[in-house]
Coordinates of C-alpha atoms and ligand atoms in Angstrom, one line a residue:
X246 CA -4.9 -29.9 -3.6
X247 CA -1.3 -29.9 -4.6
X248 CA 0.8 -33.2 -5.0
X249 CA 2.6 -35.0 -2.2
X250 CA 5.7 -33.1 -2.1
X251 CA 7.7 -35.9 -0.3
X252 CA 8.2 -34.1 2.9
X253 CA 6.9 -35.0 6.6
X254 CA 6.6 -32.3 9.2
X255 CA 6.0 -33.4 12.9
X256 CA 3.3 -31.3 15.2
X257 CA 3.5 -31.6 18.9
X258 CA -0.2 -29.8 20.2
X259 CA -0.4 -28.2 23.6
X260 CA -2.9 -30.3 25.0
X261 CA -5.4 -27.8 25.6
X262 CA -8.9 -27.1 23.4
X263 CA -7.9 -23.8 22.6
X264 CA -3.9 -24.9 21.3
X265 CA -5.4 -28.1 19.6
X266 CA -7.9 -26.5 17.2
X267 CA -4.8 -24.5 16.0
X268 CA -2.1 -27.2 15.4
X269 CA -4.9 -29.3 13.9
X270 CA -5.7 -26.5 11.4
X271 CA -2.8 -25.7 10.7
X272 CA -1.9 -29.1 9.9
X273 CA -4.6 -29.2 7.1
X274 CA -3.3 -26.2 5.7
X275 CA 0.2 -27.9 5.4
X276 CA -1.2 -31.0 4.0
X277 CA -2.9 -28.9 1.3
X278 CA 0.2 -27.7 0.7
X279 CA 1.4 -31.5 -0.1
X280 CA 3.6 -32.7 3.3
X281 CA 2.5 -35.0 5.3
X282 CA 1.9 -35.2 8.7
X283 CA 2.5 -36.4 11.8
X284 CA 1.0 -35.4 15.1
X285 CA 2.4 -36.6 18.4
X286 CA 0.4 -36.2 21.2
X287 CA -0.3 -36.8 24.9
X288 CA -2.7 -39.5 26.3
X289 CA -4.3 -36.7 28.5
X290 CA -6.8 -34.3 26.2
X291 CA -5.6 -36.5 22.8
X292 CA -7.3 -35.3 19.8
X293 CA -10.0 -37.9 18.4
X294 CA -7.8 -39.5 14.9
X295 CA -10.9 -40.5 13.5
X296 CA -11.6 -36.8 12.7
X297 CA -8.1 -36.5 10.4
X298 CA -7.9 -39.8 8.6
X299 CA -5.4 -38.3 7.0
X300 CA -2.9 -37.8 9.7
X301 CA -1.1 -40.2 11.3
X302 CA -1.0 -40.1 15.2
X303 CA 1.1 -41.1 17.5
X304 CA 0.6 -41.1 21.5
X305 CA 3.2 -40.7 24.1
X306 CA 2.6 -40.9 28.3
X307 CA 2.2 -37.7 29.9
X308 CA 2.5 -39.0 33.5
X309 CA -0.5 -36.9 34.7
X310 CA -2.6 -38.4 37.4
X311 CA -6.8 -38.4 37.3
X312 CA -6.5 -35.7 39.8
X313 CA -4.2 -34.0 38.1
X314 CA -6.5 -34.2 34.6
X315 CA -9.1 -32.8 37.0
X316 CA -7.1 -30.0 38.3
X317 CA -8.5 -26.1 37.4
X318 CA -4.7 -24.9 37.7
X319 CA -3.5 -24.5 33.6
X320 CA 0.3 -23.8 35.3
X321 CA 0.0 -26.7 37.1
X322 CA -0.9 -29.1 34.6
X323 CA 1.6 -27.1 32.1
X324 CA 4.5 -27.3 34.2
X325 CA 3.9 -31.0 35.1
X326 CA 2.8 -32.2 31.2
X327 CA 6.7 -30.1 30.6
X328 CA 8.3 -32.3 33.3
X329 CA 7.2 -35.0 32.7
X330 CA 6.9 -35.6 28.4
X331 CA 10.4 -34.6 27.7
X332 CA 11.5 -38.8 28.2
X333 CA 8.6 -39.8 26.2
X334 CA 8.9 -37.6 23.5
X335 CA 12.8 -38.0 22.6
X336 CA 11.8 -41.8 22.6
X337 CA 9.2 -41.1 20.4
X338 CA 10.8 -38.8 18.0
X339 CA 13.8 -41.3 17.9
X340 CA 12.4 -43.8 16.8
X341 CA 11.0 -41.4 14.2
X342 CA 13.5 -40.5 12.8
X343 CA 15.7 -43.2 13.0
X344 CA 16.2 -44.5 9.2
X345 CA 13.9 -47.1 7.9
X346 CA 15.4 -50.5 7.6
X347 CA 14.2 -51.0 3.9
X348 CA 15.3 -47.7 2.2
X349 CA 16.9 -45.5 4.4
X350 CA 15.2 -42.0 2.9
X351 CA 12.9 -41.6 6.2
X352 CA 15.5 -39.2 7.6
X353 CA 15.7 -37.3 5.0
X354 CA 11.5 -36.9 4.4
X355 CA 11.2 -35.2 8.0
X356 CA 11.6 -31.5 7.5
X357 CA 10.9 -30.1 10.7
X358 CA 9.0 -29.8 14.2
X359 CA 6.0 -27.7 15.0
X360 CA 5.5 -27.4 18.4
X361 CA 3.4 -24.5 20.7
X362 CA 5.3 -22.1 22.1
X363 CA 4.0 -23.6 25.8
X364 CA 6.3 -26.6 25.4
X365 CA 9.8 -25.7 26.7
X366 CA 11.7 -28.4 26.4
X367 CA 11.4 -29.3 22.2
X368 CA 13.8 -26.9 21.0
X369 CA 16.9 -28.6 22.7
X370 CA 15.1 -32.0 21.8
X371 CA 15.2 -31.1 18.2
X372 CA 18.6 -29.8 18.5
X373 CA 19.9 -32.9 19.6
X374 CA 18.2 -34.5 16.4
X375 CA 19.3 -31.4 14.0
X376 CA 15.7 -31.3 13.6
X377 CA 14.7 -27.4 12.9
X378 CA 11.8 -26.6 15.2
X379 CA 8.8 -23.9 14.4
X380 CA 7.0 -22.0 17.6
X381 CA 3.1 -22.0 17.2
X382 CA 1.9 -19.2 18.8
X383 CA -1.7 -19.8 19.9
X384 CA -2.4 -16.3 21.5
X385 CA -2.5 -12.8 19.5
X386 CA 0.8 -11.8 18.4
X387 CA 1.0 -8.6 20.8
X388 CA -0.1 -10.8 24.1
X389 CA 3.6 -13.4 23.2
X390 CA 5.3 -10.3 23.5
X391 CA 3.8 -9.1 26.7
X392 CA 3.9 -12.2 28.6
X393 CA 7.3 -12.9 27.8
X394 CA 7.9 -9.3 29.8
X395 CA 5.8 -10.5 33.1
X396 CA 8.5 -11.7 35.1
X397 CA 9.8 -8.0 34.5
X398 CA 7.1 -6.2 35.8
X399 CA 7.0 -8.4 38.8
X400 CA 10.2 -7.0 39.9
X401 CA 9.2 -3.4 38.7
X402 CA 6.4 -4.0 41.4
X403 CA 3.3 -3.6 39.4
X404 CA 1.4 -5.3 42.1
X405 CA -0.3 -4.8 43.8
X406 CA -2.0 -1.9 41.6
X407 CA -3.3 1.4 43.6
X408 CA -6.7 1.8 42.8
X409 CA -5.5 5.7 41.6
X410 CA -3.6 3.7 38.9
X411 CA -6.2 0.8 38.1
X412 CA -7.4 2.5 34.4
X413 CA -3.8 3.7 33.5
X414 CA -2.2 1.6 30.6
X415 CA 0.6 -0.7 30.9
X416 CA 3.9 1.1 29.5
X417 CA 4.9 -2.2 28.1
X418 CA 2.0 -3.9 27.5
X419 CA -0.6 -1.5 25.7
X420 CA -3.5 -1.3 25.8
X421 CA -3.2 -3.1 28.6
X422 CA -4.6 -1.2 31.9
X423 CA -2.6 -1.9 35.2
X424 CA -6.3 -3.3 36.7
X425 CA -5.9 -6.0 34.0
X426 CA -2.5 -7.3 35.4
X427 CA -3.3 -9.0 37.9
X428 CA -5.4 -12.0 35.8
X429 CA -2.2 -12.3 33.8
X430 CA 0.6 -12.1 36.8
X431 CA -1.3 -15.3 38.4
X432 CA -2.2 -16.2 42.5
X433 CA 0.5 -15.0 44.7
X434 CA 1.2 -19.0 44.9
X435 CA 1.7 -19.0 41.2
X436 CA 3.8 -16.0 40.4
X437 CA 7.3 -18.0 41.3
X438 CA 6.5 -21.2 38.9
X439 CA 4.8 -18.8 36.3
X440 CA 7.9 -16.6 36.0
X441 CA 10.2 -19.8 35.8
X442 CA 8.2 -20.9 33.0
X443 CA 7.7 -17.7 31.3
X444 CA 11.6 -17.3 31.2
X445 CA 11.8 -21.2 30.1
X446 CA 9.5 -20.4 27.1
X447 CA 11.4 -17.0 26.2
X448 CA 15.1 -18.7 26.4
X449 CA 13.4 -21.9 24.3
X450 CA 11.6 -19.8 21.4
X451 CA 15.1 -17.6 20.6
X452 CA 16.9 -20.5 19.2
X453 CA 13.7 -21.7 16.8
X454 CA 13.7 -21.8 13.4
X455 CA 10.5 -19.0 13.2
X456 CA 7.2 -18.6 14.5
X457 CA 4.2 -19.5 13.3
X458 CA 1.1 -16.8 14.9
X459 CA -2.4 -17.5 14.9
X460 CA -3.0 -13.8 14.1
X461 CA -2.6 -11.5 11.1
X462 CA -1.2 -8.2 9.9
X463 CA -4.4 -7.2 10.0
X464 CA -4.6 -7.5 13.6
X465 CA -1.1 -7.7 14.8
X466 CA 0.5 -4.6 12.8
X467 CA 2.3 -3.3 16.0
X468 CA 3.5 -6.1 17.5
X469 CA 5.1 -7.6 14.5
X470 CA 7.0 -4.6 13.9
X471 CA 8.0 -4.6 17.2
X472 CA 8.9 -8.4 17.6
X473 CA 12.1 -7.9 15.5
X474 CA 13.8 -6.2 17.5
X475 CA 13.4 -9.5 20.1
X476 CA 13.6 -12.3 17.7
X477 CA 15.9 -12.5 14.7
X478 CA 14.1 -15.4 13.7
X479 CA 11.1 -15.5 10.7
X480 CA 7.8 -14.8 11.7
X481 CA 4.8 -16.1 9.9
X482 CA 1.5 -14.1 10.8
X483 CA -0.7 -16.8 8.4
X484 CA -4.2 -16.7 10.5
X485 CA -6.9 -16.9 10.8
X486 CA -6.3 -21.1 10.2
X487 CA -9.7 -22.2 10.0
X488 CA -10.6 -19.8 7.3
X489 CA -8.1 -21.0 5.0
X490 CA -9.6 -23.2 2.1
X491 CA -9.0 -26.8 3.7
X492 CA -11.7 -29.2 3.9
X493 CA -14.1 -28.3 7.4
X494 CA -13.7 -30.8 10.1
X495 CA -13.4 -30.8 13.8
X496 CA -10.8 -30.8 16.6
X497 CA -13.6 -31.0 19.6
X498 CA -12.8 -32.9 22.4
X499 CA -16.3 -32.7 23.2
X500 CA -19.2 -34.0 21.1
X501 CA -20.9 -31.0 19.7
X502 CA -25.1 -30.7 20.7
X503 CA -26.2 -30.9 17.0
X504 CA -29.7 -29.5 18.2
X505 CA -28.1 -26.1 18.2
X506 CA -28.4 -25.7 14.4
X507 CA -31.9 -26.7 13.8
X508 CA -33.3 -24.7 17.1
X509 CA -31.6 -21.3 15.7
X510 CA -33.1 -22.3 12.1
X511 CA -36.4 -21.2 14.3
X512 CA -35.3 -18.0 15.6
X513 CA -34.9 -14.3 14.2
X514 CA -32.5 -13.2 12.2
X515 CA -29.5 -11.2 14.5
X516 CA -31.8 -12.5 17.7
X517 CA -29.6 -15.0 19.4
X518 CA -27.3 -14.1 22.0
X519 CA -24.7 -17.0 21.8
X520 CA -22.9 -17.4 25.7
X521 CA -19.7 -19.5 25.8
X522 CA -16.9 -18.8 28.3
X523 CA -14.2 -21.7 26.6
X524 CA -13.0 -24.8 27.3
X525 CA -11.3 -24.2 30.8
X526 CA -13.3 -21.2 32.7
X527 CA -15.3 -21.9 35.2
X528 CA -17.6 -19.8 37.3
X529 CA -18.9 -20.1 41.3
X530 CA -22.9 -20.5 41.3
X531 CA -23.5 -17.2 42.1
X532 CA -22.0 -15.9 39.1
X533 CA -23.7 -18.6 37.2
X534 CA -26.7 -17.7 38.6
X535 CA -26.4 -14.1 37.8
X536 CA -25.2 -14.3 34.5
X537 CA -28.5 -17.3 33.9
X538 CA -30.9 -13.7 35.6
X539 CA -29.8 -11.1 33.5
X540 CA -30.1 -13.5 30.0
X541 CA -33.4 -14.3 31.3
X542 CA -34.3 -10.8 31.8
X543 CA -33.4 -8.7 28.8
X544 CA -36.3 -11.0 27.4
X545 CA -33.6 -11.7 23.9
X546 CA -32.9 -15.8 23.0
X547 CA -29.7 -17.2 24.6
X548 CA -27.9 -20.4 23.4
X549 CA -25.5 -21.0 26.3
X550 CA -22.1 -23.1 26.7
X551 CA -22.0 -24.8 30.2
X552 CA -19.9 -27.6 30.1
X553 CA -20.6 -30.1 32.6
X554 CA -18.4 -29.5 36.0
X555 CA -17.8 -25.7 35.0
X556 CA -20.5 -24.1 37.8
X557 CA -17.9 -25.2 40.6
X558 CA -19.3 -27.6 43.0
X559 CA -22.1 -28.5 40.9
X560 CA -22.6 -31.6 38.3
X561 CA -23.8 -29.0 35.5
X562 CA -27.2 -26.4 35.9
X563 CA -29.1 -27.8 39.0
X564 CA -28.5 -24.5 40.5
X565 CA -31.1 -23.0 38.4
X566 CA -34.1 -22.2 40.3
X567 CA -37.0 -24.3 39.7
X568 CA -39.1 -23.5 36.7
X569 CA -36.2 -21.4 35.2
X570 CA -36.2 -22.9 31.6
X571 CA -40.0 -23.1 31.4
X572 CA -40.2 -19.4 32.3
X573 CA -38.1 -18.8 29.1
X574 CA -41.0 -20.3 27.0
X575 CA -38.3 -21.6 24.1
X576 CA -36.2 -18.5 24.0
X577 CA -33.4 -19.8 26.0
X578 CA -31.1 -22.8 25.1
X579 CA -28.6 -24.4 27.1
X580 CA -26.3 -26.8 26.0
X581 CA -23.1 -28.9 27.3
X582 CA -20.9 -27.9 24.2
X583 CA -21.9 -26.4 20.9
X584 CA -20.9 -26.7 17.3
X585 CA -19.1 -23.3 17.6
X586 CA -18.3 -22.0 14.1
X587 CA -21.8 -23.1 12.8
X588 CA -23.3 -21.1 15.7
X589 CA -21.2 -18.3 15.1
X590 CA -22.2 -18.5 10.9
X591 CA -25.8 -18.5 11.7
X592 CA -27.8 -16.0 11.0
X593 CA -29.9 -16.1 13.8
X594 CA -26.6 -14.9 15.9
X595 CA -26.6 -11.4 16.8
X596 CA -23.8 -11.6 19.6
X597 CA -21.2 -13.2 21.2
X598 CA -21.1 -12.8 25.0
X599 CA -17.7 -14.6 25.7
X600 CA -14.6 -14.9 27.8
X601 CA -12.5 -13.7 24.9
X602 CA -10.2 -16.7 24.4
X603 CA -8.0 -16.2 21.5
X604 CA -9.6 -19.2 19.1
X605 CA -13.5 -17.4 20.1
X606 CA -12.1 -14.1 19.1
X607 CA -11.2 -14.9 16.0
X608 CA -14.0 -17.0 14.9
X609 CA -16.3 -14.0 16.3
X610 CA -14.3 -11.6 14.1
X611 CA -14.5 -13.8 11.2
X612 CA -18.3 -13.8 11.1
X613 CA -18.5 -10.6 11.6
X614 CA -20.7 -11.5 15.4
X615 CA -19.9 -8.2 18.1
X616 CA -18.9 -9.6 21.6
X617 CA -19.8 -8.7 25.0
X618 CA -16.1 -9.6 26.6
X619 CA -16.1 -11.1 30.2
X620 CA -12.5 -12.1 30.0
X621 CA -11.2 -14.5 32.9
X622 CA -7.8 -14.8 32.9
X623 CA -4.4 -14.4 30.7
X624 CA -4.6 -13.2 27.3
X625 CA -8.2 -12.9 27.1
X626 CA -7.8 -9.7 29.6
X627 CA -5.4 -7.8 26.2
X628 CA -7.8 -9.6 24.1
X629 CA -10.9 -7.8 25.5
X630 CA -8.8 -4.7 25.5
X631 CA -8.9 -4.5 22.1
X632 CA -12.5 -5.5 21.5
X633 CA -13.6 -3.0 23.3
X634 CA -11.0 0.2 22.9
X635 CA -8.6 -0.1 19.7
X636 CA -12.0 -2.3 17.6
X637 CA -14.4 -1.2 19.2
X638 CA -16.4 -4.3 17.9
X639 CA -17.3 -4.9 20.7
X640 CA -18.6 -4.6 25.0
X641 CA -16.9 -4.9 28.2
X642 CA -18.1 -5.8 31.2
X643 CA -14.9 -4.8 33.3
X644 CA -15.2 -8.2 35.1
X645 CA -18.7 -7.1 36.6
X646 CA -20.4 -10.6 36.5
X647 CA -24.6 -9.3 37.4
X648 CA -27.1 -9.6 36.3
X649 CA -27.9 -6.1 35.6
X650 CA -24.7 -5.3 34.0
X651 CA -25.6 -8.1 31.8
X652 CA -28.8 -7.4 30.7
X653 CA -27.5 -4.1 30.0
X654 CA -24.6 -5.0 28.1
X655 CA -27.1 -7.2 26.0
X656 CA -29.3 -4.7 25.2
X657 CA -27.0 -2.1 24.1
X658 CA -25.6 -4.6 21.5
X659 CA -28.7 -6.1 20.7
X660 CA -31.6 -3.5 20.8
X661 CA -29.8 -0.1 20.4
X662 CA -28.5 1.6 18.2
X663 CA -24.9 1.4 19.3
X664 CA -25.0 -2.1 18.5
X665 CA -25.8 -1.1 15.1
X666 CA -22.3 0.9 15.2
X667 CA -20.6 -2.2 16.8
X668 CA -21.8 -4.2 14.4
X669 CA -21.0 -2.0 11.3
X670 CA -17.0 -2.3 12.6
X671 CA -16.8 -5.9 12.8
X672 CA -18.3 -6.1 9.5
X673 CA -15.3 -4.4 8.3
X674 CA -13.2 -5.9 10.1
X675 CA -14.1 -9.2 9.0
X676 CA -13.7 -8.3 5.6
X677 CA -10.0 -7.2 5.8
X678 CA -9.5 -10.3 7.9
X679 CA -11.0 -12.7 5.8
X680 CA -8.6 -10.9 2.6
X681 CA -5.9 -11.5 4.3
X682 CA -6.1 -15.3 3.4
X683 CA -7.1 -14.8 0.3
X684 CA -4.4 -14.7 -2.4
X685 CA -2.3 -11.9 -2.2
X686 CA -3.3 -11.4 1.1
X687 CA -0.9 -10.7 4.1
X688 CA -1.7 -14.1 5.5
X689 CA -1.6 -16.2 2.6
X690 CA 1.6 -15.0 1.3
X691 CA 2.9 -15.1 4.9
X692 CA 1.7 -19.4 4.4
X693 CA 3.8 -19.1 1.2
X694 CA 7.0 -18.0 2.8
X695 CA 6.2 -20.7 5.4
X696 CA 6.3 -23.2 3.1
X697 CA 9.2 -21.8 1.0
X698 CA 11.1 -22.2 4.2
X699 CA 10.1 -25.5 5.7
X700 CA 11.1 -27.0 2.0
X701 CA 14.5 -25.1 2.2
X702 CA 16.0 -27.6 5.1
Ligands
DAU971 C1 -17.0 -24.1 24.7 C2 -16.8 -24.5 23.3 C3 -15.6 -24.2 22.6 N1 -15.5 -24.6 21.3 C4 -14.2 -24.3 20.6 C5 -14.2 -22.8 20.2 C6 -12.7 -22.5 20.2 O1 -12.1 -22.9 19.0 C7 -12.1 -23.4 21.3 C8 -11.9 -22.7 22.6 O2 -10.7 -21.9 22.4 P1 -10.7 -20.4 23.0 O3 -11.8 -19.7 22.6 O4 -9.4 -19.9 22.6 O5 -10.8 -20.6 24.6 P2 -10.0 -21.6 25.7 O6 -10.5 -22.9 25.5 O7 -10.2 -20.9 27.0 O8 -8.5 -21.5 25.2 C9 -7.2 -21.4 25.9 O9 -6.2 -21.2 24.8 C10 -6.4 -20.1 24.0 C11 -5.4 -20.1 22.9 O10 -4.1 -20.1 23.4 C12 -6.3 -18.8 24.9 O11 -6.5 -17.7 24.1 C13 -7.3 -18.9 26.0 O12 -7.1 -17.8 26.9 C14 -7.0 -20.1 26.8 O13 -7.9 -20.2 27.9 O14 -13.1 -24.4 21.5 C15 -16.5 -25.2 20.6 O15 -16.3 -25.6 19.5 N2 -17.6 -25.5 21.3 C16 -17.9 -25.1 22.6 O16 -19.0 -25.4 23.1
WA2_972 C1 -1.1 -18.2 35.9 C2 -2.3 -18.3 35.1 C3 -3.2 -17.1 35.3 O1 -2.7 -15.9 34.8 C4 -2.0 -18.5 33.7 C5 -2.0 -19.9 33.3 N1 -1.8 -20.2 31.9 C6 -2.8 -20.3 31.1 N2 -4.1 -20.0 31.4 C7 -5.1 -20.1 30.5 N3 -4.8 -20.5 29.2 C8 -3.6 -20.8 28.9 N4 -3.1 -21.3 27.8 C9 -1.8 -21.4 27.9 N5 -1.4 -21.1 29.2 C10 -2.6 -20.7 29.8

């Protein structure tokens, strides 16, 4: 590990699994890199500080009710964590930065703000304070640029999509198809509040000091390019995170089932299909209940994510039939959250049947596991896109949540030969994805320049 290097940078996480993983790694890749660090955070989804002794944390009140907490709407709770942490956070970063009574060089040691690109209100926060502020993008670099464009297609009347139209691609958005949009564009109820915010995050990530993307070149070519003719800013393309050389640990708001490890130390090599749809999906018990059939009946191991209160108006699985884990006789698993990375690295994992958040993705790509891509909502409909059509590491189930679409999708990338293909892409994949952090690499000389720049204010 490099030396101290006398400076402090501030993170701000989204509090959501899938934006906390990434601030939190990305933190240990800055502390490696010698600055401290300190993470503010909200009371509602705050990260466990015993996991980062290292860090120090600091909590502000985010207003949110229980119900609220509860709520399945992401814009809701977005738009109301934006409203209502603004206060809070000026007070906290304040008293932050204000200079220590004893020496006075506390000002000084505080380089800069990270913050996700989902907060709206930092930049003019850190303007006030002269504070240069970094955008963590949390989603692949290509889906940021097409978001930011949704309030435009809106009013080019995209929707509601002809069913002529549904497979054609998105002019702005490739490889988007026009059947995808609607996922993205939200509930009819949403579309006004979405488009607010959407402008609110585009009009508060042109005046940041650079962006930070949880992607690579690797992965991200186009987009990149593309991005400057939109922002003028510097743009940092460092990821994968969690494959950088830090020391492991974990961001989990959940306790991982340790079992998971030891049961597939029992199974076959490339014999497990690993099912996890995320931290925030959830799914109606029929589609539970289909998806719970067509495992069961392609006769292949399953270790399955269902987090408790994700089968909607259910506790957890007591809408299986009766007699349904018995029938399995040991080859089916499920568990309320799992250690994912170490599931993903075992070699009893054959495939990833996922919901194609941004964070899975990546980890899937990194261990080289070929997905089945059931996407649900946002960016995991571009994400899927590309599993399946630009990759082709991977299968999709065009939303098609049955059992014998399942059982069919698992068997083609488990027992036939095309997984064999599927699986010979990722492979490759992985490997130029993995270089990219290795020295020389796109990524880490990206993490370089990063640091070049954060040490230049
Ligand atoms: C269910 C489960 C999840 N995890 C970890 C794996 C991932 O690092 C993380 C989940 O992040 P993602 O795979 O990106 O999915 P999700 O929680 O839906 O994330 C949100 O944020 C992502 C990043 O912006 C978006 O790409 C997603 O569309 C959005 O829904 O939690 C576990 O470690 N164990 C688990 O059992
Ligand atoms: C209007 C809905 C559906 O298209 C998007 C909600 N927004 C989000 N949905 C899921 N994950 C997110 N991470 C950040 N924002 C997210």
């Amino acid at each position: 590990m490099e030396k101290r290097n006398e400076r402090r940078v501030i993170l701000f996480p989204l509090p959501l699994q899938g934006c906390i993983n990434p601030m939190l790694q990305l933190a240990k890749i800055l502390f490696t890199r010698g600055f401290s660090i300190t993470i503010i955070h909200t009371r509602f989804n705050a990260p466990k500080s015993s996991d980062h002794p290292l860090f120090t944390f600091l909590q502000i009140p985010d207003g949110l009710s229980e119900a609220e907490t509860q709520s399945r709407d992401v814009l809701l709770q977005l738009t109301l964590l934006n409203d209502n942490c603004e206060n809070p956070f000026r007070e906290c970063l304040a008293e932050l930065i204000k200079p220590s009574s004893d020496s006075g060089t506390e000002e000084r040691r505080i380089s800069c703000l990270i913050d996700d690109s989902g907060w709206v209100f930092t930049q003019s926060v850190a303007e006030s304070f002269n504070l240069p502020r970094f955008v963590l993008c949390a989603y692949k670099f290509s889906f940021f640029l097409g978001h930011l464009l949704v309030p435009q297609l809106r009013r080019e009347g995209f929707l509601p999509v002809p069913d002529s139209e549904a497979e054609d691609l998105v002019p702005v958005f490739p490889p988007l198809r026009k059947k995808d949009l609607s996922r993205i564009m939200g509930t009819r109820a949403q579309s006004e509040p979405l488009d607010a915010y959407l402008h609110k995050i585009l009009e508060a990530t042109k005046p940041a000091s650079g962006i930070i993307v949880l992607s690579c070149e690797e992965l991200d070519q186009d987009s990149l390019y593309e991005s400057h003719k939109v922002f003028s800013f510097p743009i940092f393309p460092i990821g994968p995170f969690h494959i950088h050389d830090v020391p492991a640990s974990s961001s989990s708001l959940f306790e991982p089932d340790q079992s998971c490890v030891p049961w597939l130390d029992k199974q076959e090599t490339r014999s497990v299909m690993y099912v996890s749809l995320g931290s925030i999906a959830s799914l109606s018990e029929s589609d539970f209940l289909e998806i719970a059939c067509g495992l069961r009946n392609t006769n292949q191991s399953f270790l399955w994510v269902v987090r408790p209160g994700s089968v909607r108006g259910r506790d957890w699985i007591e809408s299986l039939p009766s007699g349904f884990m018995e029938s399995l006789e040991g080859k089916g698993k499920i568990v309320r959250w799992a250690p994912q990375l170490d599931v993903l690295a075992h070699r009893a994992t054959g495939g990833f049947l996922t919901h194609n958040g941004w964070n899975s993705t990546l980890e899937s790509i990194c261990e080289g596991v070929p997905m089945i891509c059931l996407p649900f909502v946002w960016d995991q409909l571009l994400n899927a896109r590309f599993i399946s059509e630009v990759w082709r590491i991977g299968i999709h189930l065009e939303g098609r949540i049955e059992r014998r679409e399942i059982e069919r999708a698992v068997t083609r990338l488990m027992v036939e030969s095309e997984g064999d293909e599927i699986r010979g892409r990722i492979k490759v994949l992985r490997d130029e994805v993995r270089r990219s952090v290795k020295q020389g690499g796109s990524s880490s000389r990206s993490s370089d320049e990063l640091v070049d720049r954060i040490l230049s204010f």
